[in-house]
GROMACS .gro file of C-alpha atoms in nm:
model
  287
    1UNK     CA    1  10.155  10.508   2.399
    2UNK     CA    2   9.978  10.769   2.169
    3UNK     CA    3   9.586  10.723   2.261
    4UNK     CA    4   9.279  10.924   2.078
    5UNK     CA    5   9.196  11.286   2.135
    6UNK     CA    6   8.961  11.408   2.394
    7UNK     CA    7   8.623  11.400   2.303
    8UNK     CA    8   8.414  11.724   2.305
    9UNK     CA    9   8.266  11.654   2.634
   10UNK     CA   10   8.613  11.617   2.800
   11UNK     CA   11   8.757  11.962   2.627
   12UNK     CA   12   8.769  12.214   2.915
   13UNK     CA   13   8.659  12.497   2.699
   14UNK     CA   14   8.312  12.315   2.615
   15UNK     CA   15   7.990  12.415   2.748
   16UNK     CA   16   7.911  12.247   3.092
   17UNK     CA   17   7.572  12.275   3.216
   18UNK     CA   18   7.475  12.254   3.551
   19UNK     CA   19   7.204  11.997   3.535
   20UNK     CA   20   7.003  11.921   3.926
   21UNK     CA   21   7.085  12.118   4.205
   22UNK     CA   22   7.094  12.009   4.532
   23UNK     CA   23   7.144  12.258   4.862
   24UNK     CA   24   7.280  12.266   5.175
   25UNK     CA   25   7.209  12.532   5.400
   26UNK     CA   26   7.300  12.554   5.756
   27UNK     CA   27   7.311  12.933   5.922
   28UNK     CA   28   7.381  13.176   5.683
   29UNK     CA   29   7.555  12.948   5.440
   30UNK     CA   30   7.373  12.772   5.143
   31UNK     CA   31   7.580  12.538   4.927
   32UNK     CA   32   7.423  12.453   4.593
   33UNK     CA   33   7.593  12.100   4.467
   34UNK     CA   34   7.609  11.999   4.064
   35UNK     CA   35   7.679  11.614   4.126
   36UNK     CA   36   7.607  11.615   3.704
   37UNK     CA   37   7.885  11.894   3.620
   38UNK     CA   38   8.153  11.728   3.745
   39UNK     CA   39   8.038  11.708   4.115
   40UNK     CA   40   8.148  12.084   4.167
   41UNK     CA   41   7.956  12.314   4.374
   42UNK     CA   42   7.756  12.568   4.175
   43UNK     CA   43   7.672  12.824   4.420
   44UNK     CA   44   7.863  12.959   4.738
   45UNK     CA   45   7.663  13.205   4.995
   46UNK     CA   46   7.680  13.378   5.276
   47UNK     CA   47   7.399  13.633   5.427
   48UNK     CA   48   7.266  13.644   5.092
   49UNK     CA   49   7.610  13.702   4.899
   50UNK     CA   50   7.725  13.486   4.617
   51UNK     CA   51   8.060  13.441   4.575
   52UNK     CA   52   8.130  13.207   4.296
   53UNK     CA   53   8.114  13.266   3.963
   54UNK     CA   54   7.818  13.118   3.821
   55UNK     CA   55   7.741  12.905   3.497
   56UNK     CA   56   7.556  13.144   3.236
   57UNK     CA   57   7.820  13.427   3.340
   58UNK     CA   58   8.101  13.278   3.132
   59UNK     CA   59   7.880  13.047   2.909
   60UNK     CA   60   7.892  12.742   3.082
   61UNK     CA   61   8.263  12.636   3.024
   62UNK     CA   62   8.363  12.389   3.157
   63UNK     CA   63   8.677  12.500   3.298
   64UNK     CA   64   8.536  12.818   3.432
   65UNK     CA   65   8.274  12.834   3.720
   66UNK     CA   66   8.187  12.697   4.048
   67UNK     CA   67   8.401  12.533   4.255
   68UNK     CA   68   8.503  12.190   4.100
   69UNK     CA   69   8.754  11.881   4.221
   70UNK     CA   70   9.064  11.836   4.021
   71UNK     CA   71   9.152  11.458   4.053
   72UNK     CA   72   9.320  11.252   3.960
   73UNK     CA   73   9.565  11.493   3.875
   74UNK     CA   74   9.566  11.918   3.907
   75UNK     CA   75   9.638  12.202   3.699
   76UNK     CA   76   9.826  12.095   3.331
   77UNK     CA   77  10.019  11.797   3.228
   78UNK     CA   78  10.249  11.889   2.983
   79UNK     CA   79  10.166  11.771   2.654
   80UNK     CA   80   9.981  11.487   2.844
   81UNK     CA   81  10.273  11.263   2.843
   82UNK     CA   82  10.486  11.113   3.188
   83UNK     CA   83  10.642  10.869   3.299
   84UNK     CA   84  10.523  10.614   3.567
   85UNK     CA   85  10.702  10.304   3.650
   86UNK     CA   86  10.938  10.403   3.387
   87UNK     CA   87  10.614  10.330   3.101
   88UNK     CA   88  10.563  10.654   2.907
   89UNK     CA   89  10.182  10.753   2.927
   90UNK     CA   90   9.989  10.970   2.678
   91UNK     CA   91   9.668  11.132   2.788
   92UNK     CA   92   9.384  11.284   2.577
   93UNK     CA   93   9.421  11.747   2.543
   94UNK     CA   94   9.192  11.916   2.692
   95UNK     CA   95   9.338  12.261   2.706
   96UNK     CA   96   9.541  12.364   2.362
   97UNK     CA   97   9.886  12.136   2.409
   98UNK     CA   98   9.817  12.012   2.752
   99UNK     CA   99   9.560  11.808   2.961
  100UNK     CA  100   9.412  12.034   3.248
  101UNK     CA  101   9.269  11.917   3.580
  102UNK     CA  102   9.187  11.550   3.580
  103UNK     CA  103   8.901  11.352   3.486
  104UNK     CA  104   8.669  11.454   3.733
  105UNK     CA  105   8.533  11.836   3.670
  106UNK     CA  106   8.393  11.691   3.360
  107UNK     CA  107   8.203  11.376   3.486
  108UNK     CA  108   7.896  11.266   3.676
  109UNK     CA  109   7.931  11.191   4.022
  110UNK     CA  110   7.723  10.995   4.226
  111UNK     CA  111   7.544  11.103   4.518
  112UNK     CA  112   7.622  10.879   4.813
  113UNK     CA  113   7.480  11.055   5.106
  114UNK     CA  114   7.279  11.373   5.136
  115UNK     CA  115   7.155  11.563   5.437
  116UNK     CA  116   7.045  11.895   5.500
  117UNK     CA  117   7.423  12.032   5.561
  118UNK     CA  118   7.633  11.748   5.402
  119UNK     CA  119   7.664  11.533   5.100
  120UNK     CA  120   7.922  11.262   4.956
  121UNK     CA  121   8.002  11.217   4.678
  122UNK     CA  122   8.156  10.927   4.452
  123UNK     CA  123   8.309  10.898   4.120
  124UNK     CA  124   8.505  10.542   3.955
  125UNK     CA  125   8.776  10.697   3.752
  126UNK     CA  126   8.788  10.546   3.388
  127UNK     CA  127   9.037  10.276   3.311
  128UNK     CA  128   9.064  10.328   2.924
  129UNK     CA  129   9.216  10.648   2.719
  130UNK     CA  130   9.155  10.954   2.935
  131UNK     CA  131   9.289  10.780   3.258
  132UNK     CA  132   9.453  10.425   3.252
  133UNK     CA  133   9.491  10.360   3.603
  134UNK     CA  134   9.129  10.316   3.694
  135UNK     CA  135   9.095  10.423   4.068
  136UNK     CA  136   8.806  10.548   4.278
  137UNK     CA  137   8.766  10.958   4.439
  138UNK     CA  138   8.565  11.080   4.673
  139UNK     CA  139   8.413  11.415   4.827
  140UNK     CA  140   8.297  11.544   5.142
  141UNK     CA  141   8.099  11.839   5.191
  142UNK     CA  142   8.002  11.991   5.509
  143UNK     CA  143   7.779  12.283   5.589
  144UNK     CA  144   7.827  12.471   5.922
  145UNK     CA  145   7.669  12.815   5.993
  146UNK     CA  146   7.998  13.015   5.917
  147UNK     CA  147   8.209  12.736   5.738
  148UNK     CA  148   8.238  12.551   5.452
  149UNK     CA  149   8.409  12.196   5.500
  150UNK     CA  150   8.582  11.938   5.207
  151UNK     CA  151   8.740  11.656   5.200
  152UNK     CA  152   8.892  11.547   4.893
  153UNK     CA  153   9.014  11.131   4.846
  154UNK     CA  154   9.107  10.929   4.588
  155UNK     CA  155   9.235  10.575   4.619
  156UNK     CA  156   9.413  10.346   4.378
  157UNK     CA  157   9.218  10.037   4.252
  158UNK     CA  158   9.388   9.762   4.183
  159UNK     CA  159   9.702   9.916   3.984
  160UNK     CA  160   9.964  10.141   4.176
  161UNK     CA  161   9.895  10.516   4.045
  162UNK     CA  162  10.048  10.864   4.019
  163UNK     CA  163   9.824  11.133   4.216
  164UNK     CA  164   9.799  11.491   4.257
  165UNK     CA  165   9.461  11.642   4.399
  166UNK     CA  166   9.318  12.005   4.431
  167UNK     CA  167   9.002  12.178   4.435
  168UNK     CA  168   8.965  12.481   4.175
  169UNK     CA  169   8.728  12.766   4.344
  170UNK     CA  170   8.623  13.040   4.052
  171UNK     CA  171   8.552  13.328   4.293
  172UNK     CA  172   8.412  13.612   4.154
  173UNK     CA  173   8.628  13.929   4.164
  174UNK     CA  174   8.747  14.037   4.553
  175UNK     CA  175   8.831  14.349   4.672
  176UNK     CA  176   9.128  14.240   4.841
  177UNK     CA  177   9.355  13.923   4.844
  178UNK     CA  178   9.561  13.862   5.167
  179UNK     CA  179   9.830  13.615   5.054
  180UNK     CA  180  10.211  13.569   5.157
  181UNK     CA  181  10.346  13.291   5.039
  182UNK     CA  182  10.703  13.188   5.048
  183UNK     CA  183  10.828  13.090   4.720
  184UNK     CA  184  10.686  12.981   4.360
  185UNK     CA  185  10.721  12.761   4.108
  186UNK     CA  186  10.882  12.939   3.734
  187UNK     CA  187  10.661  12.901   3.454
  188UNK     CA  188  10.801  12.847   3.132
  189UNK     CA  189  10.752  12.920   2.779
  190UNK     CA  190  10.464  12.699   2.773
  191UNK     CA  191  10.288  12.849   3.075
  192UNK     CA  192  10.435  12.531   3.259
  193UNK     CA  193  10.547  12.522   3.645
  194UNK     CA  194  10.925  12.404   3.664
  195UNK     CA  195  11.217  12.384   3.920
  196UNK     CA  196  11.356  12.505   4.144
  197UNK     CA  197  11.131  12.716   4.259
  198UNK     CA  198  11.235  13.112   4.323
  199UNK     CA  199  11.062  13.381   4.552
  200UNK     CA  200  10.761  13.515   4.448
  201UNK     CA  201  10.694  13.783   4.155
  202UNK     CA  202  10.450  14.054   4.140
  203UNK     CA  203  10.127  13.970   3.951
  204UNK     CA  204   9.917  13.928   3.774
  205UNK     CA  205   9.948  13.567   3.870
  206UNK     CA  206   9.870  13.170   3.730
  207UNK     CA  207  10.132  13.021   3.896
  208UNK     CA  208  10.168  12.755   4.181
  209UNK     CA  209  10.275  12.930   4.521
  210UNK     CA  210  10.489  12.762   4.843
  211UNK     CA  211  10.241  12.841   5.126
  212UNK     CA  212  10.153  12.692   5.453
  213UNK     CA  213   9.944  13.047   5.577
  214UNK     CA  214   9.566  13.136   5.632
  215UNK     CA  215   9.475  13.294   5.280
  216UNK     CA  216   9.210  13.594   5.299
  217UNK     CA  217   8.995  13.765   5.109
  218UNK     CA  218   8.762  14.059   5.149
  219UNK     CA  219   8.419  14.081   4.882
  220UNK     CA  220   8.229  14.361   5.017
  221UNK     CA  221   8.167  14.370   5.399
  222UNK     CA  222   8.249  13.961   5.348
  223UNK     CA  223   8.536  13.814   5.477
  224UNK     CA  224   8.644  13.487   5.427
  225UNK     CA  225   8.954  13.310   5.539
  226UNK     CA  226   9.098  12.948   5.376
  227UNK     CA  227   9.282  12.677   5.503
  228UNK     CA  228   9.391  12.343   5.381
  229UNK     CA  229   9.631  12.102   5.475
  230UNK     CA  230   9.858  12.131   5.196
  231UNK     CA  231  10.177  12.361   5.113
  232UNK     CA  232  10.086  12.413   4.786
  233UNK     CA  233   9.867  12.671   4.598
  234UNK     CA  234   9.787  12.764   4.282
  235UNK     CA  235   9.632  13.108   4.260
  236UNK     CA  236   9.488  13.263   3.902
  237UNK     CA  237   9.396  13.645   3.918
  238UNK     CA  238   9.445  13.738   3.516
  239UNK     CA  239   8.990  13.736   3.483
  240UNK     CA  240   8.892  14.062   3.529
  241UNK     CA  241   8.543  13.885   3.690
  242UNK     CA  242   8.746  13.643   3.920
  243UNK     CA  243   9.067  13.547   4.104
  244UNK     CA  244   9.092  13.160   4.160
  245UNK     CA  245   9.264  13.043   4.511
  246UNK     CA  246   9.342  12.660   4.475
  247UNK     CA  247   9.477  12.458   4.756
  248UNK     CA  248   9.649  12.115   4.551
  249UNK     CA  249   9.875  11.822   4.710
  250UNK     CA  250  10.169  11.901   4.456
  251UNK     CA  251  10.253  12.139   4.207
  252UNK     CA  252  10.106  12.147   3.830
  253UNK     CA  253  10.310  11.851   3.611
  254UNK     CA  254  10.305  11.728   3.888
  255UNK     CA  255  10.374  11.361   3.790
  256UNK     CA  256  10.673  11.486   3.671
  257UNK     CA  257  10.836  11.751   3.875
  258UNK     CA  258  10.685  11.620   4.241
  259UNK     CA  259  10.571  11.273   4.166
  260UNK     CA  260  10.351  11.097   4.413
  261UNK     CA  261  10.277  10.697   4.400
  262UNK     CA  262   9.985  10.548   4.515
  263UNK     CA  263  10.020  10.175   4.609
  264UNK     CA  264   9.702   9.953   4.521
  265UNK     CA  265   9.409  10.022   4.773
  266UNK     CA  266   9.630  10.346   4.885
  267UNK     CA  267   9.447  10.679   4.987
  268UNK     CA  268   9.540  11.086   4.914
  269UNK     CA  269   9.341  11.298   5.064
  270UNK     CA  270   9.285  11.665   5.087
  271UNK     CA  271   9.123  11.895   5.306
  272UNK     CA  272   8.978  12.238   5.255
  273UNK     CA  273   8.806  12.495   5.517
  274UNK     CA  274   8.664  12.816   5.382
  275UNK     CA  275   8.530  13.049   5.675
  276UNK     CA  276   8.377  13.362   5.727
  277UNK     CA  277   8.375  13.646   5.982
  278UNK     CA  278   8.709  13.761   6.138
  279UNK     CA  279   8.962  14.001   6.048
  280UNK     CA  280   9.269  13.964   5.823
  281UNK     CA  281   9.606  14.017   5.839
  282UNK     CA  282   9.879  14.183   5.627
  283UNK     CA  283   9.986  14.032   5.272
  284UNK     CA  284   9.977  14.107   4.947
  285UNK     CA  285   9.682  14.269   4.758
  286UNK     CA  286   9.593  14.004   4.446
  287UNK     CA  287   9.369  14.212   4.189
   0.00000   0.00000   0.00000
């Protein structure tokens, strides 16, 4: 079913301010949450050292600062059409011929719970136009002296749902990258991930990765080393002010090339640890 086009708020290229802040700070580590700008996290430092890319550095796109949730789906949908239940969908473009990143980056979220080192957060995901399925996400953020913790969810409402969920970190530009993954997803002539996936090309890079290792990288005398409980990355490096590391549960498309059903009242979840201190190991250098 054809539906309207996005509307200017939900275009991923349109300015995004970052309305209230609200910190966490444990240790060295401050936190600095936008619940209004799509619940993303504006500001990321340690011992004094920011590491995101901030707001009023790229004129407040939406698409391209802080740290923001991509749910219910991550990275493009081609065209915004697929397939569920074998009903063809439509969605709203958000990014030239595709729609990017969910629903979520753009939207309020509601604050839950906030203490001094840890917030949830809580959005309903729309049941109309931009996302049909209705749906509910939440996110978890923890504050520990020399860690960042989140916890991604989102759960189906009353209808059975596709799902893919990621978090999209704009880091400003590192000295080094330490990544090795095993194998990548193609891109197309659209810029679109496809099958079956191949080993992994030099750079520069927006492609989804195969990867189940530590990722690294080294701004300054900083180091800071990522986890998350998912195989699947999508790393960005073409900025010349950032590189973007993004842990998702499937690949871009995803509700096409991986797909992933949620059963009414069903849960996804992701997890994502960003620490500092330590050394690295070997890789390849992402610039």
């Amino acid at each position: 079913m054809a539906l309207d086009p996005a509307a200017p708020e939900d275009d991923a290229q349109a300015p995004l301010p970052a309305g209230r802040l609200h910190w966490l700070r444990a240790g060295r580590l401050e936190v600095a949450l936008a619940p209004d700008a799509g619940g993303r996290i504006a500001h990321l430092r340690y011992d004094g050292v920011e590491w995101l890319v901030g707001e009023h550095e790229v004129g407040a796109a939406a698409i391209g600062w802080g740290c923001y949730p991509m749910v219910p789906w991550a990275g493009r949908i081609r065209q915004g059409r697929f397939v569920f239940e074998g009903t063809a969908f439509e969605l709203p473009l958000n990014f030239g011929a595709h729609a990017i990143h969910g629903v979520g980056f753009s939207r309020p979220w509601q604050i839950e719970r906030l203490e001094v080192d840890a917030a949830t957060l809580a959005l309903a995901l729309p049941e109309d136009a931009y996302w049909p399925f209705g749906g509910r996400a939440t996110q978890m953020i923890r504050v520990a002296p020399d860690r960042l913790e989140l916890r991604l969810t989102v759960q189906a409402g009353a209808k059975a749902m596709p799902a893919v969920l990621g978090w999209h970190p704009w880091f400003r530009k590192p000295d080094k990258v330490v990544f090795a993954p095993r194998a990548m997803y193609p891109r197309d002539g659209e810029g679109i991930a496809m099958l079956p996936c191949v080993s992994p090309a030099p750079g520069p890079w927006d492609d989804c990765f195969l990867n189940q290792q530590e990722v690294a990288m080294v701004f300054g005398k900083q180091v800071l080393r990522m986890r998350a409980d998912t195989g699947h990355w999508v790393v960005y490096d073409g900025a010349a002010h950032a590189t973007c590391v993004e842990p998702q549960t499937g690949p871009p498309d995803g509700f096409t090339l991986q797909p992933n059903r949620l059963e009414p009242g069903q849960r996804l979840e992701l997890t994502f640890e960003l620490q500092w201190g330590g050394g690295i190991g070997k890789g390849n250098d992402v610039r």
